[in-house]
Coordinates of C-alpha atoms in Angstrom, one line a residue:
X1083 CA 58.1 44.6 13.3
X1084 CA 57.2 44.4 9.6
X1085 CA 58.3 40.8 9.6
X1086 CA 56.1 40.0 12.6
X1087 CA 53.1 41.7 11.0
X1088 CA 53.7 39.9 7.7
X1089 CA 54.1 36.6 9.5
X1090 CA 50.9 37.2 11.5
X1091 CA 49.0 38.1 8.4
X1092 CA 50.2 35.0 6.6
X1093 CA 49.3 32.9 9.5
X1094 CA 45.8 34.3 9.6
X1095 CA 45.4 33.6 5.8
X1096 CA 46.7 30.1 6.3
X1097 CA 44.3 29.4 9.1
X1098 CA 41.4 30.9 7.1
X1099 CA 42.2 28.8 4.1
X1100 CA 42.6 25.7 6.3
X1101 CA 39.2 26.5 7.8
X1102 CA 37.6 27.0 4.4
X1103 CA 39.1 23.7 3.2
X1104 CA 37.6 21.9 6.2
X1105 CA 34.3 23.5 5.6
X1106 CA 34.3 22.4 2.0
X1107 CA 35.3 18.9 3.0
X1108 CA 32.3 18.9 5.4
X1109 CA 30.0 20.1 2.7
X1110 CA 31.3 17.5 0.2
X1111 CA 31.1 14.6 2.6
X1112 CA 29.3 11.8 0.9
X1113 CA 25.8 10.9 2.2
X1114 CA 24.4 7.4 2.1
X1115 CA 21.3 5.6 3.3
X1116 CA 21.4 1.8 4.0
X1117 CA 18.2 -0.1 3.5
X1118 CA 17.5 -3.7 4.6
X1119 CA 16.1 -6.1 2.0
X1120 CA 15.4 -9.8 2.5
X1121 CA 16.4 -11.2 -0.9
X1122 CA 19.2 -10.3 -3.3
X1123 CA 18.0 -8.7 -6.5
X1124 CA 21.0 -10.3 -8.3
X1125 CA 20.7 -7.8 -11.2
X1126 CA 19.7 -4.3 -12.3
X1127 CA 18.3 -5.9 -15.5
X1128 CA 14.5 -5.7 -15.6
X1129 CA 14.3 -8.6 -17.9
X1130 CA 16.2 -10.8 -15.4
X1131 CA 14.4 -9.6 -12.3
X1132 CA 12.5 -12.3 -10.6
X1133 CA 11.8 -11.3 -7.0
X1134 CA 10.2 -8.1 -5.5
X1135 CA 13.6 -6.7 -4.7
X1136 CA 14.7 -7.2 -8.3
X1137 CA 11.6 -5.4 -9.5
X1138 CA 12.1 -2.6 -7.1
X1139 CA 15.8 -2.0 -8.0
X1140 CA 15.0 -2.2 -11.8
X1141 CA 12.3 0.4 -11.4
X1142 CA 14.6 2.8 -9.6
X1143 CA 17.4 2.4 -12.2
X1144 CA 15.2 2.3 -15.4
X1145 CA 12.3 4.7 -15.1
X1146 CA 8.8 4.0 -16.4
X1147 CA 6.5 6.3 -18.2
X1148 CA 4.7 6.6 -14.9
X1149 CA 5.4 5.6 -11.3
X1150 CA 3.0 4.4 -8.6
X1151 CA 2.4 6.5 -5.6
X1152 CA 0.0 5.9 -2.7
X1153 CA -2.0 8.9 -1.6
X1154 CA -2.5 8.6 2.2
X1155 CA -5.2 11.3 2.4
X1156 CA -7.3 9.6 -0.4
X1157 CA -6.2 6.1 0.7
X1158 CA -5.8 5.3 -3.0
X1159 CA -3.1 4.4 -5.5
X1160 CA -2.2 7.1 -8.0
X1161 CA 0.0 7.2 -11.1
X1162 CA 2.4 10.1 -11.6
X1163 CA 4.3 11.0 -14.8
X1164 CA 8.0 10.1 -14.8
X1165 CA 9.4 9.5 -18.3
X1166 CA 6.1 10.9 -19.7
X1167 CA 5.3 14.6 -19.9
X1168 CA 1.6 14.0 -20.4
X1169 CA -1.0 11.4 -21.5
X1170 CA -4.5 11.7 -22.9
X1171 CA -7.1 8.9 -22.8
X1172 CA -9.5 8.6 -25.7
X1173 CA -11.8 5.7 -25.0
X1174 CA -9.9 2.5 -25.5
X1175 CA -6.6 4.2 -26.4
X1176 CA -4.2 6.5 -24.6
X1177 CA -1.7 8.8 -26.1
X1178 CA 1.6 9.3 -24.2
X1179 CA 4.3 11.8 -24.9
X1180 CA 7.9 11.5 -23.7
X1181 CA 9.2 14.4 -21.5
X1182 CA 11.2 16.8 -23.8
X1183 CA 15.0 16.7 -23.5
X1184 CA 15.1 13.4 -21.8
X1185 CA 18.5 11.7 -22.4
X1186 CA 20.1 8.4 -21.7
X1187 CA 23.4 8.8 -19.7
X1188 CA 25.3 8.3 -23.0
X1189 CA 23.7 11.5 -24.4
X1190 CA 21.3 9.6 -26.7
X1191 CA 17.7 10.9 -26.6
X1192 CA 15.0 8.6 -25.2
X1193 CA 12.5 8.1 -28.0
X1194 CA 9.4 6.2 -29.0
X1195 CA 11.4 3.3 -30.3
X1196 CA 12.8 2.7 -26.8
X1197 CA 9.2 2.4 -25.6
X1198 CA 8.0 -0.1 -28.2
X1199 CA 11.2 -2.1 -27.8
X1200 CA 10.8 -2.4 -24.0
X1201 CA 7.2 -3.5 -24.3
X1202 CA 8.2 -6.1 -26.9
X1203 CA 10.6 -7.6 -24.4
X1204 CA 8.0 -7.8 -21.6
X1205 CA 5.4 -9.3 -23.9
X1206 CA 7.8 -12.0 -25.2
X1207 CA 6.6 -15.3 -23.7
X1208 CA 10.0 -16.9 -24.2
X1209 CA 11.6 -14.4 -21.8
X1210 CA 8.9 -14.9 -19.1
X1211 CA 9.5 -11.6 -17.4
X1212 CA 7.8 -10.5 -14.1
X1213 CA 6.4 -7.5 -16.0
X1214 CA 4.2 -9.6 -18.4
X1215 CA 1.1 -9.3 -16.2
X1216 CA 1.4 -5.5 -16.2
X1217 CA 0.6 -5.6 -19.9
X1218 CA -2.9 -7.1 -19.4
X1219 CA -5.5 -5.1 -21.1
X1220 CA -3.5 -4.2 -24.2
X1221 CA -4.7 -5.5 -27.6
X1222 CA -4.1 -9.2 -28.2
X1223 CA -3.9 -11.5 -31.2
X1224 CA -6.3 -14.4 -32.0
X1225 CA -4.3 -16.7 -29.6
X1226 CA -4.7 -14.3 -26.7
X1227 CA -1.1 -13.1 -26.7
X1228 CA -0.2 -9.4 -26.4
X1229 CA 0.1 -8.0 -30.0
X1230 CA 2.6 -5.2 -29.6
X1231 CA 2.3 -4.1 -33.2
X1232 CA -1.4 -3.5 -32.7
X1233 CA -1.2 -2.4 -29.1
X1234 CA 1.5 0.3 -29.4
X1235 CA 1.7 2.7 -32.3
X1236 CA 4.5 5.3 -32.9
X1237 CA 3.0 8.7 -33.7
X1238 CA 6.4 10.5 -33.8
X1239 CA 9.8 10.3 -32.1
X1240 CA 8.3 11.4 -28.8
X1241 CA 4.7 10.2 -28.9
X1242 CA 3.2 6.7 -28.7
X1243 CA -0.4 5.5 -28.6
X1244 CA -1.4 2.5 -26.4
X1245 CA -4.4 0.6 -27.7
X1246 CA -6.4 -1.4 -25.2
X1247 CA -9.0 -4.2 -25.8
X1248 CA -11.8 -1.9 -24.8
X1249 CA -12.5 1.2 -22.6
X1250 CA -12.8 -0.9 -19.4
X1251 CA -9.4 -2.4 -20.0
X1252 CA -7.5 0.9 -19.8
X1253 CA -5.1 0.4 -16.9
X1254 CA -2.3 2.9 -16.0
X1255 CA -0.3 0.1 -14.4
X1256 CA 0.7 -0.7 -18.0
X1257 CA 2.8 2.5 -18.0
X1258 CA 4.9 1.7 -15.0
X1259 CA 7.2 -1.0 -16.5
X1260 CA 10.9 0.0 -16.8
X1261 CA 12.0 1.5 -20.2
X1262 CA 15.2 0.1 -21.7
X1263 CA 17.7 1.7 -24.2
X1264 CA 17.0 0.1 -27.5
X1265 CA 20.2 1.4 -29.1
X1266 CA 22.3 -0.8 -26.8
X1267 CA 20.4 -4.0 -27.4
X1268 CA 18.6 -3.9 -30.7
X1269 CA 21.0 -6.3 -32.5
X1270 CA 20.6 -9.1 -29.9
X1271 CA 18.3 -12.0 -30.4
X1272 CA 15.5 -11.8 -27.8
X1273 CA 16.4 -15.1 -26.1
X1274 CA 20.0 -13.8 -25.5
X1275 CA 18.9 -10.6 -23.8
X1276 CA 18.8 -12.1 -20.3
X1277 CA 22.6 -12.7 -20.4
X1278 CA 23.4 -9.7 -22.6
X1279 CA 21.8 -6.6 -21.0
X1280 CA 24.5 -4.8 -18.9
X1281 CA 24.0 -5.6 -15.2
X1282 CA 26.7 -3.4 -13.6
X1283 CA 27.1 -0.2 -15.7
X1284 CA 23.8 0.2 -17.7
X1285 CA 22.9 3.3 -19.6
X1286 CA 20.2 5.0 -17.5
X1287 CA 18.0 8.0 -17.7
X1288 CA 16.6 8.1 -14.2
X1289 CA 17.7 9.8 -10.9
X1290 CA 20.0 6.9 -10.0
X1291 CA 23.1 5.3 -11.6
X1292 CA 24.5 1.9 -10.8
X1293 CA 27.5 2.1 -8.4
X1294 CA 28.0 -1.6 -7.6
X1295 CA 26.7 -5.0 -7.0
X1296 CA 28.2 -7.6 -4.7
X1297 CA 27.1 -10.5 -2.5
X1298 CA 25.6 -8.4 0.2
X1299 CA 25.0 -4.9 -1.3
X1300 CA 23.2 -3.4 -4.3
X1301 CA 24.4 0.2 -4.6
X1302 CA 22.8 3.1 -6.4
X1303 CA 24.3 6.6 -6.7
X1304 CA 22.8 9.9 -7.7
X1305 CA 22.6 10.7 -11.4
X1306 CA 23.6 14.4 -11.5
X1307 CA 22.2 14.8 -15.0
X1308 CA 18.8 13.3 -14.5
X1309 CA 15.6 15.2 -15.2
X1310 CA 13.4 12.2 -14.3
X1311 CA 12.4 14.1 -12.2
X1312 CA 15.8 15.3 -10.8
X1313 CA 19.1 14.0 -9.4
X1314 CA 18.7 12.1 -6.2
X1315 CA 19.4 14.2 -3.1
X1316 CA 21.4 11.5 -1.4
X1317 CA 24.7 10.5 -2.9
X1318 CA 24.1 6.7 -2.4
X1319 CA 21.4 4.3 -1.5
X1320 CA 22.7 0.9 -0.4
X1321 CA 20.3 -2.0 -0.4
X1322 CA 21.8 -4.5 2.0
X1323 CA 20.7 -8.1 1.9
X1324 CA 19.9 -9.4 5.4
X1325 CA 17.9 -12.6 5.2
X1326 CA 16.0 -13.4 8.4
X1327 CA 14.4 -11.0 10.9
X1328 CA 17.0 -11.5 13.6
X1329 CA 19.9 -10.5 11.3
X1330 CA 18.0 -7.3 10.4
X1331 CA 17.1 -6.4 13.9
X1332 CA 20.7 -7.0 15.2
X1333 CA 22.1 -4.9 12.3
X1334 CA 19.7 -2.0 13.1
X1335 CA 20.5 -2.2 16.8
X1336 CA 24.2 -2.0 16.0
X1337 CA 23.6 1.2 13.9
X1338 CA 24.4 -0.5 10.6
X1339 CA 21.0 0.2 9.0
X1340 CA 19.0 3.4 8.3
X1341 CA 15.7 1.8 7.1
X1342 CA 14.0 -1.5 7.7
X1343 CA 10.5 -2.7 7.0
X1344 CA 8.3 -5.9 7.5
X1345 CA 9.0 -5.9 11.2
X1346 CA 6.9 -7.2 14.1
X1347 CA 6.0 -5.5 17.3
X1348 CA 8.6 -7.7 19.0
X1349 CA 11.3 -6.6 16.6
X1350 CA 10.4 -2.9 17.2
X1351 CA 10.6 -3.4 21.0
X1352 CA 14.1 -4.8 20.7
X1353 CA 15.3 -1.9 18.5
X1354 CA 13.8 0.9 20.5
X1355 CA 15.3 -0.6 23.7
X1356 CA 18.7 0.1 22.3
X1357 CA 18.2 3.1 20.0
X1358 CA 16.3 6.3 20.7
X1359 CA 17.2 8.0 17.4
X1360 CA 14.5 6.2 15.4
X1361 CA 11.1 6.8 14.0
X1362 CA 8.6 3.9 14.0
X1363 CA 5.6 3.6 11.7
X1364 CA 2.7 1.1 12.0
X1365 CA 1.1 -0.2 8.8
X1366 CA -2.6 -1.4 8.6
X1367 CA -3.2 -5.2 8.7
X1368 CA -2.0 -6.3 5.3
X1369 CA -0.3 -9.5 6.3
X1370 CA -2.1 -12.7 7.2
X1371 CA -0.7 -15.9 8.8
X1372 CA -1.8 -19.2 7.4
X1373 CA -1.3 -22.9 7.2
X1374 CA -0.9 -23.6 3.5
X1375 CA -2.0 -26.9 2.0
X1376 CA -0.2 -27.6 -1.3
X1377 CA -3.0 -28.6 -3.7
X1378 CA -0.7 -30.2 -6.2
X1379 CA 2.1 -32.8 -6.2
X1380 CA 5.0 -30.4 -5.8
X1381 CA 7.7 -33.0 -6.6
X1382 CA 6.1 -33.9 -9.9
X1383 CA 5.6 -30.2 -10.8
X1384 CA 9.3 -29.4 -10.1
X1385 CA 10.7 -32.5 -11.9
X1386 CA 8.6 -31.7 -15.0
X1387 CA 9.5 -28.0 -15.0
X1388 CA 5.9 -27.1 -14.4
X1389 CA 4.6 -29.2 -17.3
X1390 CA 2.8 -31.8 -15.2
X1391 CA 0.2 -30.8 -12.6
X1392 CA -1.3 -33.6 -10.5
X1393 CA -3.5 -33.3 -7.4
X1394 CA -1.7 -33.7 -4.1
X1395 CA -2.8 -37.1 -2.6
X1396 CA -3.7 -35.5 0.8
X1397 CA -4.6 -31.9 0.0
X1398 CA -5.8 -32.1 -3.6
X1399 CA -9.5 -31.9 -2.8
X1400 CA -11.5 -29.3 -0.9
X1401 CA -13.1 -31.9 1.4
X1402 CA -9.7 -33.1 2.8
X1403 CA -8.5 -29.5 3.3
X1404 CA -11.7 -28.7 5.1
X1405 CA -11.1 -31.8 7.3
X1406 CA -7.8 -30.3 8.4
X1407 CA -9.4 -26.9 9.2
X1408 CA -12.2 -28.6 11.1
X1409 CA -9.8 -30.6 13.2
X1410 CA -8.0 -27.5 14.4
X1411 CA -9.0 -25.4 17.4
X1412 CA -7.8 -22.1 16.0
X1413 CA -9.2 -20.1 18.9
X1414 CA -7.2 -22.1 21.4
X1415 CA -4.1 -21.8 19.2
X1416 CA -4.3 -18.1 18.8
X1417 CA -5.1 -17.5 22.5
X1418 CA -2.2 -19.7 23.6
X1419 CA 0.4 -18.0 21.3
X1420 CA -0.9 -14.4 20.9
X1421 CA -3.4 -13.8 23.8
X1422 CA -6.9 -12.4 23.3
X1423 CA -5.8 -9.2 21.4
X1424 CA -5.7 -10.7 17.9
X1425 CA -7.6 -10.1 14.7
X1426 CA -8.7 -13.5 13.3
X1427 CA -8.3 -14.1 9.6
X1428 CA -10.9 -15.9 7.5
X1429 CA -9.6 -15.0 4.0
X1430 CA -7.2 -12.9 2.1
X1431 CA -9.3 -9.6 2.1
X1432 CA -8.1 -7.4 5.0
X1433 CA -10.6 -5.8 7.4
X1434 CA -9.0 -2.6 6.2
X1435 CA -11.3 -2.8 3.2
X1436 CA -14.5 -2.2 5.1
X1437 CA -16.8 -2.5 2.0
X1438 CA -15.2 -5.6 0.5
X1439 CA -14.4 -7.4 3.7
X1440 CA -17.0 -10.3 4.2
X1441 CA -17.9 -9.8 7.9
X1442 CA -20.8 -12.3 7.6
X1443 CA -18.8 -15.1 6.1
X1444 CA -19.9 -18.6 7.2
X1445 CA -17.0 -19.8 9.3
X1446 CA -15.6 -23.2 9.9
X1447 CA -15.5 -23.9 13.6
X1448 CA -13.5 -26.6 15.3
X1449 CA -15.3 -30.0 14.9
X1450 CA -12.9 -33.0 15.0
X1451 CA -15.8 -35.4 14.9
X1452 CA -16.9 -34.0 11.6
X1453 CA -13.3 -34.1 10.4
X1454 CA -13.1 -37.8 11.1
X1455 CA -16.3 -38.5 9.3
X1456 CA -15.0 -36.7 6.2
X1457 CA -11.8 -38.7 6.3
X1458 CA -13.6 -42.0 6.8
X1459 CA -15.9 -41.3 3.9
X1460 CA -12.8 -40.7 1.7
X1461 CA -11.5 -44.2 2.8
X1462 CA -8.9 -43.0 5.2
X1463 CA -8.7 -45.5 8.0
X1464 CA -6.3 -46.8 10.6
X1465 CA -6.6 -50.5 9.6
X1466 CA -3.2 -51.5 11.0
X1467 CA -3.8 -49.7 14.4
X1468 CA -0.6 -47.8 13.9
X1469 CA -2.1 -44.6 15.1
X1470 CA -2.0 -43.0 11.6
X1471 CA -4.8 -43.3 9.1
X1472 CA -3.9 -44.6 5.6
X1473 CA -5.4 -45.1 2.2
X1474 CA -4.1 -47.6 -0.4
X1475 CA -1.2 -48.4 2.0
X1476 CA 0.0 -44.7 2.1
X1477 CA -0.3 -43.0 5.5
X1478 CA -1.8 -39.5 6.0
X1479 CA 1.6 -38.2 7.1
X1480 CA 3.3 -35.0 6.0
X1481 CA 6.1 -32.5 6.8
X1482 CA 4.9 -29.2 8.2
X1483 CA 7.5 -26.6 7.2
X1484 CA 8.2 -23.4 9.0
X1485 CA 11.0 -20.8 8.9
X1486 CA 13.5 -21.6 11.7
X1487 CA 13.5 -18.0 12.9
X1488 CA 9.7 -17.8 13.1
X1489 CA 9.2 -18.4 16.8
X1490 CA 5.4 -17.9 16.8
X1491 CA 5.2 -20.1 13.7
X1492 CA 7.1 -22.9 15.4
X1493 CA 4.8 -22.7 18.5
X1494 CA 1.7 -22.9 16.3
X1495 CA 3.2 -25.9 14.4
X1496 CA 3.5 -27.8 17.7
X1497 CA -0.1 -27.2 18.6
X1498 CA -1.2 -28.1 15.0
X1499 CA 0.8 -31.3 15.3
X1500 CA -0.9 -32.3 18.6
X1501 CA -4.4 -31.4 17.4
X1502 CA -4.1 -33.3 14.1
X1503 CA -2.8 -36.3 16.0
X1504 CA -6.3 -36.5 17.6
X1505 CA -7.7 -37.4 14.2
X1506 CA -4.8 -39.9 13.5
X1507 CA -2.9 -37.6 11.1
X1508 CA 0.9 -37.7 11.5
X1509 CA 2.8 -34.4 11.3
X1510 CA 6.6 -33.9 11.3
X1511 CA 7.7 -30.3 11.9
X1512 CA 10.5 -29.3 9.6
X1513 CA 12.3 -26.0 10.4
X1514 CA 13.6 -24.3 7.2
X1515 CA 16.5 -21.8 6.9
X1516 CA 14.8 -18.4 6.5
X1517 CA 17.1 -17.7 3.6
X1518 CA 15.7 -20.7 1.8
X1519 CA 12.1 -20.4 2.9
X1520 CA 10.9 -18.0 0.0
X1521 CA 12.6 -20.3 -2.5
X1522 CA 10.9 -23.3 -1.0
X1523 CA 7.5 -21.7 -1.5
X1524 CA 8.3 -20.6 -5.1
X1525 CA 9.4 -24.1 -6.0
X1526 CA 6.4 -25.7 -4.3
X1527 CA 8.7 -27.9 -2.3
X1528 CA 6.3 -28.7 0.5
X1529 CA 3.0 -30.4 1.4
X1530 CA 2.1 -27.9 4.1
X1531 CA 3.7 -24.8 5.6
X1532 CA 3.1 -22.2 8.2
X1533 CA 3.9 -18.7 7.2
X1534 CA 2.7 -15.1 6.5
X1535 CA 1.5 -13.6 3.2
X1536 CA 1.5 -9.9 2.5
X1537 CA -1.3 -8.4 0.4
X1538 CA -1.4 -5.1 -1.5
X1539 CA -3.3 -2.1 -0.3
X1540 CA -5.3 -1.9 -3.6
X1541 CA -6.7 -5.5 -3.5
X1542 CA -4.5 -6.7 -6.4
X1543 CA -4.7 -10.5 -5.8
X1544 CA -4.0 -11.9 -9.3
X1545 CA -0.4 -12.8 -8.3
X1546 CA -1.8 -14.7 -5.3
X1547 CA -4.8 -16.5 -6.9
X1548 CA -4.3 -16.6 -10.6
X1549 CA -4.7 -19.8 -12.5
X1550 CA -1.5 -19.5 -14.5
X1551 CA 1.0 -20.8 -12.0
X1552 CA 4.0 -19.3 -13.9
X1553 CA 2.5 -15.8 -13.8
X1554 CA 0.9 -16.1 -10.4
X1555 CA 4.2 -16.2 -8.6
X1556 CA 2.6 -15.9 -5.1
X1557 CA 0.0 -18.6 -5.6
X1558 CA 2.1 -20.8 -3.3
X1559 CA -0.5 -23.6 -2.8
X1560 CA -1.2 -23.7 -6.6
X1561 CA -5.0 -23.3 -6.0
X1562 CA -6.8 -22.8 -9.3
X1563 CA -10.5 -21.9 -9.6
X1564 CA -12.1 -20.7 -12.8
X1565 CA -14.8 -18.7 -11.1
X1566 CA -12.3 -16.9 -8.9
X1567 CA -10.2 -16.1 -12.0
X1568 CA -13.2 -14.5 -13.6
X1569 CA -13.9 -12.5 -10.5
X1570 CA -10.3 -11.2 -10.5
X1571 CA -10.6 -10.2 -14.1
X1572 CA -13.9 -8.4 -13.5
X1573 CA -12.7 -6.5 -10.4
X1574 CA -9.7 -5.2 -12.2
X1575 CA -12.0 -3.4 -14.7
X1576 CA -14.2 -0.4 -14.4
X1577 CA -17.5 -1.7 -13.0
X1578 CA -20.1 -0.4 -10.5
X1579 CA -18.7 -0.2 -7.0
X1580 CA -21.6 -2.2 -5.6
X1581 CA -21.1 -4.9 -8.1
X1582 CA -17.3 -5.0 -7.3
X1583 CA -18.2 -5.4 -3.6
X1584 CA -20.5 -8.2 -4.3
X1585 CA -17.9 -10.0 -6.4
X1586 CA -15.2 -9.7 -3.7
X1587 CA -17.6 -11.3 -1.2
X1588 CA -18.3 -14.1 -3.6
X1589 CA -14.6 -14.5 -4.0
X1590 CA -14.2 -14.9 -0.2
X1591 CA -17.1 -17.4 -0.1
X1592 CA -15.3 -19.6 -2.6
X1593 CA -12.1 -19.6 -0.6
X1594 CA -13.9 -20.4 2.6
X1595 CA -15.6 -23.3 0.8
X1596 CA -12.4 -24.6 -0.8
X1597 CA -9.9 -24.0 2.1
X1598 CA -6.6 -23.8 0.2
X1599 CA -5.3 -22.3 3.4
X1600 CA -6.3 -22.6 7.0
X1601 CA -6.4 -18.9 7.9
X1602 CA -5.1 -17.9 11.3
X1603 CA -4.7 -14.2 12.0
X1604 CA -4.0 -10.7 10.6
X1605 CA -0.8 -8.9 11.7
X1606 CA 0.1 -5.3 11.5
X1607 CA 3.6 -4.6 10.2
X1608 CA 6.1 -2.0 11.3
X1609 CA 8.9 0.0 9.7
X1610 CA 11.7 1.9 11.4
X1611 CA 14.1 4.5 10.2
X1612 CA 16.9 6.6 11.6
X1613 CA 15.9 10.1 12.5
X1614 CA 18.7 11.5 10.4
X1615 CA 17.0 10.2 7.2
X1616 CA 14.6 12.8 5.9
X1617 CA 12.0 12.6 3.1
X1618 CA 11.0 9.0 3.5
X1619 CA 7.2 8.6 3.2
X1620 CA 6.0 5.2 4.6
X1621 CA 2.8 4.0 3.0
X1622 CA 0.7 0.8 3.1
X1623 CA 2.5 -0.3 -0.1
X1624 CA 6.0 0.1 1.4
X1625 CA 8.7 2.7 1.8
X1626 CA 10.0 3.1 -1.8
X1627 CA 8.2 6.4 -2.5
X1628 CA 10.1 9.1 -4.2
X1629 CA 13.6 7.9 -3.1
X1630 CA 15.2 10.7 -5.1
X1631 CA 13.8 13.0 -2.4
X1632 CA 15.4 11.2 0.5
X1633 CA 18.2 13.0 2.2
X1634 CA 20.5 12.8 5.3
X1635 CA 20.4 15.6 7.9
X1636 CA 23.7 17.3 8.6

């Protein structure tokens, strides 16, 4: 009997231990969130980052003094301390103090020299980083270059002072650039940094550490020692590269993704037909569809590495671009493809901005007869009776490029081709692999394209319309206008709200007059996430908001 009791007791203990072990295994089960991105970041290195995905990943790995956050209640962009514990503005300068006890992951304290060093890299024109424009407003030298020695002063190991050109130039976006560990890279010549900064196992102070980088995935893991502001709640965030909408939609339908953005209503319909365990969010109209007219000779620009800029022989002047818009019956195009429920676009300022939006803008209506007059006055004629007008023995003929997975874009292209044929302009529709379409735009490898352009929710349009084509990475059509550049500079400073509204309307007047794009319509965007993912706040600026607070439900 004793043996039986002992055996029974041992069995109960064994079962209990086994049960505890399984419970512990359940608790310790690794959590991960898979997020779809359209382009590969290629690196965790902020100096090497070139596309939006690269910037996003670099900002998550290397924290800035501040991070941007969109306040949905105020409908405004705000800046929250991250590496900084506090800041104090004094007119044209701002004092910033590093959060006490902040350490790099190799136990070296983050200090003021790291701050200065990082800004020296981003201000270095030789490196040409995507963060250079963030530094606008800081003190410059006589040549107009950022003078870091004058712009940033070290007060002590934990405190720096940022000096701006004047009071109106103070801009907290300056404080959002990633901060790098100086002690790892100080001995390297600046020009070698792109190849020398660690890309797979960097020293990091933020809530995420680097877990891996391969052809499809960019993987971050929680940094258990982080105080900026805390270790990530989820064990891993996997950014999965899925170029093309169809690939993303199919992956989400198959349960291979947890978060996807930049989706259309058609994409959402496909996903929700298959999956019920999802949350859908609708964004305000911050994407406009256009026909883009390259204002410069793209081939010459590429072959000269951006050194030579020459007007495009067909779309280099406003009058010829206006002739294209006048020849198109946009109402018919939109009704045929989208029906009557569509918000027409006449410029890059969304109707979301009720004050700045130019609702009395003088519109260009369809007038093929006027289009023909403009072309004839510019000596474009069909002298050979070929059906295509020409000038100096060169026909008005061009390729109209569109992403091969853009079904609406391809339908619009067919209508554009037929309507321009009525004014004797020859169009060849060229579908482009969606993986290569963004690169095509960046390299200006087109005469005309049909596509969509996203705008920010804070009317930051310098990247879209800036005159410096190297810095204005989203100025796809290479349109340059001095007055527009002045307006962009003025609206980015502290001026009277009424004056800012007046300037934005003047900005739209210029675009309407110059027609660098033929504007088509505004589109609302959508995002979708699995219901098991918690803590994700979708905003008009996108979903990367406090990712260290994301979690996965049990």
